mmCIF file with all atom_site columns, C-alpha atoms in Angstrom:
data_model
loop_
_atom_site.group_PDB
_atom_site.id
_atom_site.type_symbol
_atom_site.label_atom_id
_atom_site.label_alt_id
_atom_site.label_comp_id
_atom_site.label_asym_id
_atom_site.label_entity_id
_atom_site.label_seq_id
_atom_site.pdbx_PDB_ins_code
_atom_site.Cartn_x
_atom_site.Cartn_y
_atom_site.Cartn_z
_atom_site.occupancy
_atom_site.B_iso_or_equiv
_atom_site.pdbx_formal_charge
_atom_site.auth_seq_id
_atom_site.auth_comp_id
_atom_site.auth_asym_id
_atom_site.auth_atom_id
_atom_site.pdbx_PDB_model_num
ATOM 1   C CA . UNK A 1 1   ? 73.012  77.516  92.009  1.00 55.00 ? 45  UNK A CA 1
ATOM 2   C CA . UNK A 1 2   ? 73.906  77.674  88.309  1.00 60.00 ? 46  UNK A CA 1
ATOM 3   C CA . UNK A 1 3   ? 72.766  81.298  88.082  1.00 60.00 ? 47  UNK A CA 1
ATOM 4   C CA . UNK A 1 4   ? 74.977  82.192  91.038  1.00 58.00 ? 48  UNK A CA 1
ATOM 5   C CA . UNK A 1 5   ? 77.962  80.445  89.466  1.00 60.00 ? 49  UNK A CA 1
ATOM 6   C CA . UNK A 1 6   ? 77.393  82.263  86.162  1.00 60.00 ? 50  UNK A CA 1
ATOM 7   C CA . UNK A 1 7   ? 77.337  85.614  87.974  1.00 59.00 ? 51  UNK A CA 1
ATOM 8   C CA . UNK A 1 8   ? 80.633  84.765  89.697  1.00 58.00 ? 52  UNK A CA 1
ATOM 9   C CA . UNK A 1 9   ? 82.196  83.829  86.348  1.00 55.00 ? 53  UNK A CA 1
ATOM 10  C CA . UNK A 1 10  ? 80.848  86.909  84.577  1.00 55.00 ? 54  UNK A CA 1
ATOM 11  C CA . UNK A 1 11  ? 81.988  89.417  87.192  1.00 50.00 ? 55  UNK A CA 1
ATOM 12  C CA . UNK A 1 12  ? 85.804  89.107  86.754  1.00 49.00 ? 56  UNK A CA 1
ATOM 13  C CA . UNK A 1 13  ? 85.433  88.715  83.002  1.00 49.00 ? 57  UNK A CA 1
ATOM 14  C CA . UNK A 1 14  ? 83.315  91.821  82.467  1.00 51.00 ? 58  UNK A CA 1
ATOM 15  C CA . UNK A 1 15  ? 85.407  95.024  82.445  1.00 50.00 ? 59  UNK A CA 1
ATOM 16  C CA . UNK A 1 16  ? 82.282  97.141  82.968  1.00 53.00 ? 60  UNK A CA 1
ATOM 17  C CA . UNK A 1 17  ? 81.800  95.743  86.479  1.00 46.00 ? 61  UNK A CA 1
ATOM 18  C CA . UNK A 1 18  ? 85.361  95.918  87.777  1.00 46.00 ? 62  UNK A CA 1
ATOM 19  C CA . UNK A 1 19  ? 85.304  99.456  89.233  1.00 47.00 ? 63  UNK A CA 1
ATOM 20  C CA . UNK A 1 20  ? 82.266  98.638  91.384  1.00 45.00 ? 64  UNK A CA 1
ATOM 21  C CA . UNK A 1 21  ? 81.968  97.188  94.855  1.00 44.00 ? 65  UNK A CA 1
ATOM 22  C CA . UNK A 1 22  ? 80.559  93.680  95.359  1.00 45.00 ? 66  UNK A CA 1
ATOM 23  C CA . UNK A 1 23  ? 77.470  95.217  96.978  1.00 44.00 ? 67  UNK A CA 1
ATOM 24  C CA . UNK A 1 24  ? 76.836  97.225  93.828  1.00 45.00 ? 68  UNK A CA 1
ATOM 25  C CA . UNK A 1 25  ? 77.203  94.114  91.699  1.00 46.00 ? 69  UNK A CA 1
ATOM 26  C CA . UNK A 1 26  ? 74.672  92.296  93.836  1.00 47.00 ? 70  UNK A CA 1
ATOM 27  C CA . UNK A 1 27  ? 72.121  95.083  93.468  1.00 49.00 ? 71  UNK A CA 1
ATOM 28  C CA . UNK A 1 28  ? 72.735  95.237  89.706  1.00 49.00 ? 72  UNK A CA 1
ATOM 29  C CA . UNK A 1 29  ? 72.228  91.489  89.437  1.00 48.00 ? 73  UNK A CA 1
ATOM 30  C CA . UNK A 1 30  ? 68.910  91.777  91.237  1.00 47.00 ? 74  UNK A CA 1
ATOM 31  C CA . UNK A 1 31  ? 67.750  94.655  89.063  1.00 51.00 ? 75  UNK A CA 1
ATOM 32  C CA . UNK A 1 32  ? 68.811  92.997  85.830  1.00 49.00 ? 76  UNK A CA 1
ATOM 33  C CA . UNK A 1 33  ? 67.168  89.631  86.450  1.00 48.00 ? 77  UNK A CA 1
ATOM 34  C CA . UNK A 1 34  ? 64.056  90.681  88.353  1.00 48.00 ? 78  UNK A CA 1
ATOM 35  C CA . UNK A 1 35  ? 62.233  88.768  91.039  1.00 45.00 ? 79  UNK A CA 1
ATOM 36  C CA . UNK A 1 36  ? 63.836  85.422  90.136  1.00 48.00 ? 80  UNK A CA 1
ATOM 37  C CA . UNK A 1 37  ? 67.383  86.667  90.752  1.00 52.00 ? 81  UNK A CA 1
ATOM 38  C CA . UNK A 1 38  ? 66.250  88.360  93.958  1.00 53.00 ? 82  UNK A CA 1
ATOM 39  C CA . UNK A 1 39  ? 64.895  85.041  95.184  1.00 52.00 ? 83  UNK A CA 1
ATOM 40  C CA . UNK A 1 40  ? 68.052  83.201  94.149  1.00 52.00 ? 84  UNK A CA 1
ATOM 41  C CA . UNK A 1 41  ? 70.430  85.616  95.849  1.00 55.00 ? 85  UNK A CA 1
ATOM 42  C CA . UNK A 1 42  ? 68.343  86.409  98.930  1.00 57.00 ? 86  UNK A CA 1
ATOM 43  C CA . UNK A 1 43  ? 66.829  83.046  99.864  1.00 59.00 ? 87  UNK A CA 1
ATOM 44  C CA . UNK A 1 44  ? 68.901  80.247  98.370  1.00 66.00 ? 88  UNK A CA 1
ATOM 45  C CA . UNK A 1 45  ? 72.472  81.531  98.373  1.00 70.00 ? 89  UNK A CA 1
ATOM 46  C CA . UNK A 1 46  ? 74.617  78.388  98.464  1.00 69.00 ? 90  UNK A CA 1
ATOM 47  C CA . UNK A 1 47  ? 78.084  79.321  97.175  1.00 68.00 ? 91  UNK A CA 1
ATOM 48  C CA . UNK A 1 48  ? 79.442  79.750  100.697 1.00 69.00 ? 92  UNK A CA 1
ATOM 49  C CA . UNK A 1 49  ? 78.624  76.145  101.550 1.00 67.00 ? 93  UNK A CA 1
ATOM 50  C CA . UNK A 1 50  ? 79.656  74.677  98.198  1.00 63.00 ? 94  UNK A CA 1
ATOM 51  C CA . UNK A 1 51  ? 82.678  76.747  97.205  1.00 61.00 ? 95  UNK A CA 1
ATOM 52  C CA . UNK A 1 52  ? 83.552  79.017  100.122 1.00 63.00 ? 96  UNK A CA 1
ATOM 53  C CA . UNK A 1 53  ? 82.420  82.118  98.193  1.00 66.00 ? 97  UNK A CA 1
ATOM 54  C CA . UNK A 1 54  ? 80.781  84.409  100.723 1.00 69.00 ? 98  UNK A CA 1
ATOM 55  C CA . UNK A 1 55  ? 77.694  86.387  99.861  1.00 68.00 ? 99  UNK A CA 1
ATOM 56  C CA . UNK A 1 56  ? 78.504  89.988  98.855  1.00 64.00 ? 100 UNK A CA 1
ATOM 57  C CA . UNK A 1 57  ? 77.892  92.447  101.646 1.00 63.00 ? 101 UNK A CA 1
ATOM 58  C CA . UNK A 1 58  ? 75.393  95.234  101.090 1.00 60.00 ? 102 UNK A CA 1
ATOM 59  C CA . UNK A 1 59  ? 76.978  97.281  103.854 1.00 59.00 ? 103 UNK A CA 1
ATOM 60  C CA . UNK A 1 60  ? 79.661  99.843  103.080 1.00 60.00 ? 104 UNK A CA 1
ATOM 61  C CA . UNK A 1 61  ? 80.598  100.119 106.748 1.00 70.00 ? 105 UNK A CA 1
ATOM 62  C CA . UNK A 1 62  ? 84.317  99.936  107.446 1.00 76.00 ? 106 UNK A CA 1
ATOM 63  C CA . UNK A 1 63  ? 85.323  97.068  109.713 1.00 77.00 ? 107 UNK A CA 1
ATOM 64  C CA . UNK A 1 64  ? 86.010  98.131  113.275 1.00 85.00 ? 108 UNK A CA 1
ATOM 65  C CA . UNK A 1 65  ? 89.458  97.515  114.739 1.00 88.00 ? 109 UNK A CA 1
ATOM 66  C CA . UNK A 1 66  ? 88.024  95.067  117.258 1.00 89.00 ? 110 UNK A CA 1
ATOM 67  C CA . UNK A 1 67  ? 86.339  93.113  114.467 1.00 89.00 ? 111 UNK A CA 1
ATOM 68  C CA . UNK A 1 68  ? 89.609  92.892  112.564 1.00 90.00 ? 112 UNK A CA 1
ATOM 69  C CA . UNK A 1 69  ? 91.409  91.645  115.672 1.00 91.00 ? 113 UNK A CA 1
ATOM 70  C CA . UNK A 1 70  ? 88.744  89.004  116.261 1.00 92.00 ? 114 UNK A CA 1
ATOM 71  C CA . UNK A 1 71  ? 88.959  87.879  112.638 1.00 90.00 ? 115 UNK A CA 1
ATOM 72  C CA . UNK A 1 72  ? 92.743  87.596  112.822 1.00 92.00 ? 116 UNK A CA 1
ATOM 73  C CA . UNK A 1 73  ? 92.514  85.533  115.999 1.00 92.00 ? 117 UNK A CA 1
ATOM 74  C CA . UNK A 1 74  ? 89.963  83.245  114.365 1.00 92.00 ? 118 UNK A CA 1
ATOM 75  C CA . UNK A 1 75  ? 92.177  82.736  111.301 1.00 91.00 ? 119 UNK A CA 1
ATOM 76  C CA . UNK A 1 76  ? 95.360  82.064  113.250 1.00 91.00 ? 120 UNK A CA 1
ATOM 77  C CA . UNK A 1 77  ? 93.675  79.689  115.690 1.00 90.00 ? 121 UNK A CA 1
ATOM 78  C CA . UNK A 1 78  ? 92.645  77.554  112.720 1.00 89.00 ? 122 UNK A CA 1
ATOM 79  C CA . UNK A 1 79  ? 96.163  77.010  111.401 1.00 90.00 ? 123 UNK A CA 1
ATOM 80  C CA . UNK A 1 80  ? 95.969  73.423  110.076 1.00 88.00 ? 124 UNK A CA 1
ATOM 81  C CA . UNK A 1 81  ? 99.620  72.746  110.883 1.00 85.00 ? 125 UNK A CA 1
ATOM 82  C CA . UNK A 1 82  ? 98.905  73.435  114.539 1.00 82.00 ? 126 UNK A CA 1
ATOM 83  C CA . UNK A 1 83  ? 95.611  71.545  114.638 1.00 78.00 ? 127 UNK A CA 1
ATOM 84  C CA . UNK A 1 84  ? 96.533  68.354  112.783 1.00 71.00 ? 128 UNK A CA 1
ATOM 85  C CA . UNK A 1 85  ? 99.415  66.042  113.601 1.00 63.00 ? 129 UNK A CA 1
ATOM 86  C CA . UNK A 1 86  ? 101.614 64.511  110.908 1.00 63.00 ? 130 UNK A CA 1
ATOM 87  C CA . UNK A 1 87  ? 99.552  62.556  108.395 1.00 58.00 ? 131 UNK A CA 1
ATOM 88  C CA . UNK A 1 88  ? 101.065 59.330  107.143 1.00 62.00 ? 132 UNK A CA 1
ATOM 89  C CA . UNK A 1 89  ? 98.486  58.207  104.564 1.00 60.00 ? 133 UNK A CA 1
ATOM 90  C CA . UNK A 1 90  ? 99.136  59.663  101.127 1.00 61.00 ? 134 UNK A CA 1
ATOM 91  C CA . UNK A 1 91  ? 95.611  60.935  100.491 1.00 69.00 ? 135 UNK A CA 1
ATOM 92  C CA . UNK A 1 92  ? 95.457  62.552  103.920 1.00 80.00 ? 136 UNK A CA 1
ATOM 93  C CA . UNK A 1 93  ? 98.837  64.174  103.393 1.00 85.00 ? 137 UNK A CA 1
ATOM 94  C CA . UNK A 1 94  ? 97.642  65.560  100.071 1.00 85.00 ? 138 UNK A CA 1
ATOM 95  C CA . UNK A 1 95  ? 94.502  66.989  101.668 1.00 85.00 ? 139 UNK A CA 1
ATOM 96  C CA . UNK A 1 96  ? 96.592  68.423  104.486 1.00 88.00 ? 140 UNK A CA 1
ATOM 97  C CA . UNK A 1 97  ? 98.921  70.286  102.137 1.00 90.00 ? 141 UNK A CA 1
ATOM 98  C CA . UNK A 1 98  ? 95.931  71.536  100.127 1.00 88.00 ? 142 UNK A CA 1
ATOM 99  C CA . UNK A 1 99  ? 94.399  72.889  103.323 1.00 90.00 ? 143 UNK A CA 1
ATOM 100 C CA . UNK A 1 100 ? 97.644  74.596  104.303 1.00 92.00 ? 144 UNK A CA 1
ATOM 101 C CA . UNK A 1 101 ? 97.903  76.400  100.952 1.00 93.00 ? 145 UNK A CA 1
ATOM 102 C CA . UNK A 1 102 ? 94.415  77.819  101.463 1.00 92.00 ? 146 UNK A CA 1
ATOM 103 C CA . UNK A 1 103 ? 95.282  78.840  105.014 1.00 93.00 ? 147 UNK A CA 1
ATOM 104 C CA . UNK A 1 104 ? 98.443  80.649  103.907 1.00 94.00 ? 148 UNK A CA 1
ATOM 105 C CA . UNK A 1 105 ? 96.601  82.404  101.087 1.00 94.00 ? 149 UNK A CA 1
ATOM 106 C CA . UNK A 1 106 ? 93.811  83.441  103.446 1.00 92.00 ? 150 UNK A CA 1
ATOM 107 C CA . UNK A 1 107 ? 96.306  84.903  105.897 1.00 95.00 ? 151 UNK A CA 1
ATOM 108 C CA . UNK A 1 108 ? 98.168  86.722  103.106 1.00 95.00 ? 152 UNK A CA 1
ATOM 109 C CA . UNK A 1 109 ? 94.864  88.120  101.855 1.00 92.00 ? 153 UNK A CA 1
ATOM 110 C CA . UNK A 1 110 ? 93.909  89.250  105.356 1.00 93.00 ? 154 UNK A CA 1
ATOM 111 C CA . UNK A 1 111 ? 97.274  90.894  106.016 1.00 94.00 ? 155 UNK A CA 1
ATOM 112 C CA . UNK A 1 112 ? 97.333  92.784  102.715 1.00 92.00 ? 156 UNK A CA 1
ATOM 113 C CA . UNK A 1 113 ? 93.666  93.788  102.448 1.00 88.00 ? 157 UNK A CA 1
ATOM 114 C CA . UNK A 1 114 ? 92.767  94.555  106.049 1.00 88.00 ? 158 UNK A CA 1
ATOM 115 C CA . UNK A 1 115 ? 96.045  95.114  107.871 1.00 90.00 ? 159 UNK A CA 1
ATOM 116 C CA . UNK A 1 116 ? 97.847  96.769  104.916 1.00 90.00 ? 160 UNK A CA 1
ATOM 117 C CA . UNK A 1 117 ? 100.943 94.729  105.773 1.00 92.00 ? 161 UNK A CA 1
ATOM 118 C CA . UNK A 1 118 ? 103.890 95.472  103.489 1.00 91.00 ? 162 UNK A CA 1
ATOM 119 C CA . UNK A 1 119 ? 104.734 92.672  101.013 1.00 90.00 ? 163 UNK A CA 1
ATOM 120 C CA . UNK A 1 120 ? 108.327 92.376  102.214 1.00 90.00 ? 164 UNK A CA 1
ATOM 121 C CA . UNK A 1 121 ? 107.020 91.335  105.630 1.00 94.00 ? 165 UNK A CA 1
ATOM 122 C CA . UNK A 1 122 ? 104.926 88.550  104.124 1.00 95.00 ? 166 UNK A CA 1
ATOM 123 C CA . UNK A 1 123 ? 107.674 86.667  102.306 1.00 96.00 ? 167 UNK A CA 1
ATOM 124 C CA . UNK A 1 124 ? 108.063 83.992  105.031 1.00 96.00 ? 168 UNK A CA 1
ATOM 125 C CA . UNK A 1 125 ? 104.353 83.261  104.595 1.00 96.00 ? 169 UNK A CA 1
ATOM 126 C CA . UNK A 1 126 ? 104.762 83.158  100.806 1.00 97.00 ? 170 UNK A CA 1
ATOM 127 C CA . UNK A 1 127 ? 107.642 80.697  101.245 1.00 97.00 ? 171 UNK A CA 1
ATOM 128 C CA . UNK A 1 128 ? 105.559 78.545  103.578 1.00 96.00 ? 172 UNK A CA 1
ATOM 129 C CA . UNK A 1 129 ? 102.746 78.418  101.031 1.00 96.00 ? 173 UNK A CA 1
ATOM 130 C CA . UNK A 1 130 ? 105.161 77.457  98.248  1.00 96.00 ? 174 UNK A CA 1
ATOM 131 C CA . UNK A 1 131 ? 106.593 74.670  100.406 1.00 95.00 ? 175 UNK A CA 1
ATOM 132 C CA . UNK A 1 132 ? 103.122 73.134  100.636 1.00 94.00 ? 176 UNK A CA 1
ATOM 133 C CA . UNK A 1 133 ? 102.574 73.516  96.889  1.00 94.00 ? 177 UNK A CA 1
ATOM 134 C CA . UNK A 1 134 ? 105.878 71.713  96.312  1.00 94.00 ? 178 UNK A CA 1
ATOM 135 C CA . UNK A 1 135 ? 104.746 68.930  98.637  1.00 91.00 ? 179 UNK A CA 1
ATOM 136 C CA . UNK A 1 136 ? 101.506 68.583  96.651  1.00 90.00 ? 180 UNK A CA 1
ATOM 137 C CA . UNK A 1 137 ? 103.451 68.203  93.402  1.00 90.00 ? 181 UNK A CA 1
ATOM 138 C CA . UNK A 1 138 ? 105.784 65.613  94.947  1.00 90.00 ? 182 UNK A CA 1
ATOM 139 C CA . UNK A 1 139 ? 102.834 63.527  96.126  1.00 88.00 ? 183 UNK A CA 1
ATOM 140 C CA . UNK A 1 140 ? 101.256 63.756  92.677  1.00 86.00 ? 184 UNK A CA 1
ATOM 141 C CA . UNK A 1 141 ? 104.433 62.409  91.093  1.00 86.00 ? 185 UNK A CA 1
ATOM 142 C CA . UNK A 1 142 ? 105.138 59.741  93.708  1.00 86.00 ? 186 UNK A CA 1
ATOM 143 C CA . UNK A 1 143 ? 101.610 58.322  93.896  1.00 83.00 ? 187 UNK A CA 1
ATOM 144 C CA . UNK A 1 144 ? 100.116 59.314  90.564  1.00 82.00 ? 188 UNK A CA 1
ATOM 145 C CA . UNK A 1 145 ? 97.447  61.474  92.156  1.00 78.00 ? 189 UNK A CA 1
ATOM 146 C CA . UNK A 1 146 ? 95.310  63.671  89.929  1.00 75.00 ? 190 UNK A CA 1
ATOM 147 C CA . UNK A 1 147 ? 94.869  66.611  92.254  1.00 69.00 ? 191 UNK A CA 1
ATOM 148 C CA . UNK A 1 148 ? 92.482  69.402  91.385  1.00 69.00 ? 192 UNK A CA 1
ATOM 149 C CA . UNK A 1 149 ? 93.786  72.881  90.675  1.00 70.00 ? 193 UNK A CA 1
ATOM 150 C CA . UNK A 1 150 ? 94.267  75.357  93.496  1.00 78.00 ? 194 UNK A CA 1
ATOM 151 C CA . UNK A 1 151 ? 93.633  78.548  91.570  1.00 86.00 ? 195 UNK A CA 1
ATOM 152 C CA . UNK A 1 152 ? 92.927  81.088  94.300  1.00 88.00 ? 196 UNK A CA 1
ATOM 153 C CA . UNK A 1 153 ? 95.772  80.209  96.699  1.00 92.00 ? 197 UNK A CA 1
ATOM 154 C CA . UNK A 1 154 ? 98.159  79.973  93.742  1.00 92.00 ? 198 UNK A CA 1
ATOM 155 C CA . UNK A 1 155 ? 97.181  83.448  92.574  1.00 92.00 ? 199 UNK A CA 1
ATOM 156 C CA . UNK A 1 156 ? 97.411  85.114  95.985  1.00 93.00 ? 200 UNK A CA 1
ATOM 157 C CA . UNK A 1 157 ? 100.743 83.453  96.781  1.00 95.00 ? 201 UNK A CA 1
ATOM 158 C CA . UNK A 1 158 ? 102.336 84.310  93.441  1.00 94.00 ? 202 UNK A CA 1
ATOM 159 C CA . UNK A 1 159 ? 100.912 87.839  93.427  1.00 93.00 ? 203 UNK A CA 1
ATOM 160 C CA . UNK A 1 160 ? 102.727 88.745  96.649  1.00 94.00 ? 204 UNK A CA 1
ATOM 161 C CA . UNK A 1 161 ? 106.045 86.997  95.913  1.00 94.00 ? 205 UNK A CA 1
ATOM 162 C CA . UNK A 1 162 ? 109.081 89.254  95.801  1.00 92.00 ? 206 UNK A CA 1
ATOM 163 C CA . UNK A 1 163 ? 112.153 88.515  93.715  1.00 88.00 ? 207 UNK A CA 1
ATOM 164 C CA . UNK A 1 164 ? 114.144 87.053  96.608  1.00 86.00 ? 208 UNK A CA 1
ATOM 165 C CA . UNK A 1 165 ? 115.311 83.510  97.396  1.00 86.00 ? 209 UNK A CA 1
ATOM 166 C CA . UNK A 1 166 ? 113.821 82.169  94.137  1.00 92.00 ? 210 UNK A CA 1
ATOM 167 C CA . UNK A 1 167 ? 110.297 82.841  95.406  1.00 95.00 ? 211 UNK A CA 1
ATOM 168 C CA . UNK A 1 168 ? 109.131 84.207  92.064  1.00 94.00 ? 212 UNK A CA 1
ATOM 169 C CA . UNK A 1 169 ? 110.694 81.334  90.154  1.00 94.00 ? 213 UNK A CA 1
ATOM 170 C CA . UNK A 1 170 ? 108.932 78.874  92.414  1.00 95.00 ? 214 UNK A CA 1
ATOM 171 C CA . UNK A 1 171 ? 105.694 80.841  92.116  1.00 94.00 ? 215 UNK A CA 1
ATOM 172 C CA . UNK A 1 172 ? 105.877 80.820  88.326  1.00 92.00 ? 216 UNK A CA 1
ATOM 173 C CA . UNK A 1 173 ? 106.088 77.015  88.408  1.00 91.00 ? 217 UNK A CA 1
ATOM 174 C CA . UNK A 1 174 ? 102.635 76.953  89.989  1.00 90.00 ? 218 UNK A CA 1
ATOM 175 C CA . UNK A 1 175 ? 101.168 77.694  86.567  1.00 90.00 ? 219 UNK A CA 1
ATOM 176 C CA . UNK A 1 176 ? 102.989 74.885  84.712  1.00 88.00 ? 220 UNK A CA 1
ATOM 177 C CA . UNK A 1 177 ? 100.164 72.338  84.772  1.00 86.00 ? 221 UNK A CA 1
ATOM 178 C CA . UNK A 1 178 ? 97.460  74.784  83.740  1.00 87.00 ? 222 UNK A CA 1
ATOM 179 C CA . UNK A 1 179 ? 99.686  76.341  81.086  1.00 88.00 ? 223 UNK A CA 1
ATOM 180 C CA . UNK A 1 180 ? 100.466 72.934  79.576  1.00 87.00 ? 224 UNK A CA 1
ATOM 181 C CA . UNK A 1 181 ? 96.765  72.116  79.359  1.00 85.00 ? 225 UNK A CA 1
ATOM 182 C CA . UNK A 1 182 ? 95.862  75.529  77.963  1.00 87.00 ? 226 UNK A CA 1
ATOM 183 C CA . UNK A 1 183 ? 93.444  76.350  80.788  1.00 85.00 ? 227 UNK A CA 1
ATOM 184 C CA . UNK A 1 184 ? 92.252  79.873  80.082  1.00 85.00 ? 228 UNK A CA 1
ATOM 185 C CA . UNK A 1 185 ? 91.847  81.216  83.604  1.00 84.00 ? 229 UNK A CA 1
ATOM 186 C CA . UNK A 1 186 ? 95.316  79.967  84.538  1.00 87.00 ? 230 UNK A CA 1
ATOM 187 C CA . UNK A 1 187 ? 96.812  81.710  81.503  1.00 90.00 ? 231 UNK A CA 1
ATOM 188 C CA . UNK A 1 188 ? 94.977  84.906  82.455  1.00 89.00 ? 232 UNK A CA 1
ATOM 189 C CA . UNK A 1 189 ? 96.152  84.620  86.039  1.00 88.00 ? 233 UNK A CA 1
ATOM 190 C CA . UNK A 1 190 ? 99.739  84.157  84.878  1.00 91.00 ? 234 UNK A CA 1
ATOM 191 C CA . UNK A 1 191 ? 99.542  87.344  82.798  1.00 91.00 ? 235 UNK A CA 1
ATOM 192 C CA . UNK A 1 192 ? 98.158  89.308  85.747  1.00 91.00 ? 236 UNK A CA 1
ATOM 193 C CA . UNK A 1 193 ? 100.912 88.096  88.072  1.00 92.00 ? 237 UNK A CA 1
ATOM 194 C CA . UNK A 1 194 ? 103.672 88.876  85.560  1.00 93.00 ? 238 UNK A CA 1
ATOM 195 C CA . UNK A 1 195 ? 102.208 92.337  85.008  1.00 92.00 ? 239 UNK A CA 1
ATOM 196 C CA . UNK A 1 196 ? 102.088 93.008  88.751  1.00 90.00 ? 240 UNK A CA 1
ATOM 197 C CA . UNK A 1 197 ? 105.690 91.879  89.180  1.00 91.00 ? 241 UNK A CA 1
ATOM 198 C CA . UNK A 1 198 ? 106.797 94.133  86.312  1.00 90.00 ? 242 UNK A CA 1
ATOM 199 C CA . UNK A 1 199 ? 104.927 97.144  87.684  1.00 89.00 ? 243 UNK A CA 1
ATOM 200 C CA . UNK A 1 200 ? 106.399 96.630  91.124  1.00 87.00 ? 244 UNK A CA 1
ATOM 201 C CA . UNK A 1 201 ? 109.920 96.247  89.768  1.00 85.00 ? 245 UNK A CA 1
ATOM 202 C CA . UNK A 1 202 ? 109.502 99.404  87.682  1.00 85.00 ? 246 UNK A CA 1
ATOM 203 C CA . UNK A 1 203 ? 108.071 101.442 90.537  1.00 78.00 ? 247 UNK A CA 1
ATOM 204 C CA . UNK A 1 204 ? 110.459 104.002 91.964  1.00 57.00 ? 248 UNK A CA 1
ATOM 205 C CA . UNK A 1 205 ? 109.011 103.390 95.422  1.00 60.00 ? 249 UNK A CA 1
ATOM 206 C CA . UNK A 1 206 ? 108.811 99.605  95.088  1.00 54.00 ? 250 UNK A CA 1
ATOM 207 C CA . UNK A 1 207 ? 105.540 98.013  96.209  1.00 52.00 ? 251 UNK A CA 1
ATOM 208 C CA . UNK A 1 208 ? 105.980 98.920  99.859  1.00 54.00 ? 252 UNK A CA 1
ATOM 209 C CA . UNK A 1 209 ? 104.103 102.185 99.469  1.00 49.00 ? 253 UNK A CA 1
ATOM 210 C CA . UNK A 1 210 ? 100.946 100.602 100.876 1.00 48.00 ? 254 UNK A CA 1
ATOM 211 C CA . UNK A 1 211 ? 97.514  101.347 99.476  1.00 46.00 ? 255 UNK A CA 1
ATOM 212 C CA . UNK A 1 212 ? 94.386  99.387  98.770  1.00 51.00 ? 256 UNK A CA 1
ATOM 213 C CA . UNK A 1 213 ? 94.750  95.848  97.468  1.00 54.00 ? 257 UNK A CA 1
ATOM 214 C CA . UNK A 1 214 ? 92.235  94.335  95.044  1.00 54.00 ? 258 UNK A CA 1
ATOM 215 C CA . UNK A 1 215 ? 92.223  90.827  93.623  1.00 50.00 ? 259 UNK A CA 1
ATOM 216 C CA . UNK A 1 216 ? 89.754  90.479  90.771  1.00 44.00 ? 260 UNK A CA 1
ATOM 217 C CA . UNK A 1 217 ? 90.330  86.776  90.037  1.00 38.00 ? 261 UNK A CA 1
#
């Protein structure tokens, strides 16, 4: 498990690997570490169960339209707000809002990466995600909870925020806790988001030109 975690940490931090597909990275990891890494990655892959990190695919096949439709249906049918009634207990409410931020980020990721949905059409989903992040912060203050960081949903939400209705201002506040504690990956994520916002604002065609979306964090 530790070897798998180290590979996950090394991949976004190593500029030499960024142009390559996940499948290529997997093959390189096997070649570089010999039979032991092959055994680790092929027979005991556990990051999906422990952290929700799926095993890299070795297939370059493009997803079929029917597969994409099935995946979308699966995602939307698991909307936590539709599946779970109002939670009254503080800890349950906190877990519920955490779950909703991951759901929103997953749907944003799906829409941008597979459906090529334009960012301007995703702002209601960005706002919904930010509402849940705000609720998490309120519960932390009211009850003194020490909630863990939500790095991936924070990054995806902030990345796609447009400069409308204070969405970027609210998104920038997501980094306050990590920035105050000097957490390196949060500081790096903040720089990436600010750079993306600047590039989009400077683009003559705005960001709604479409194209492939890649998140390296």
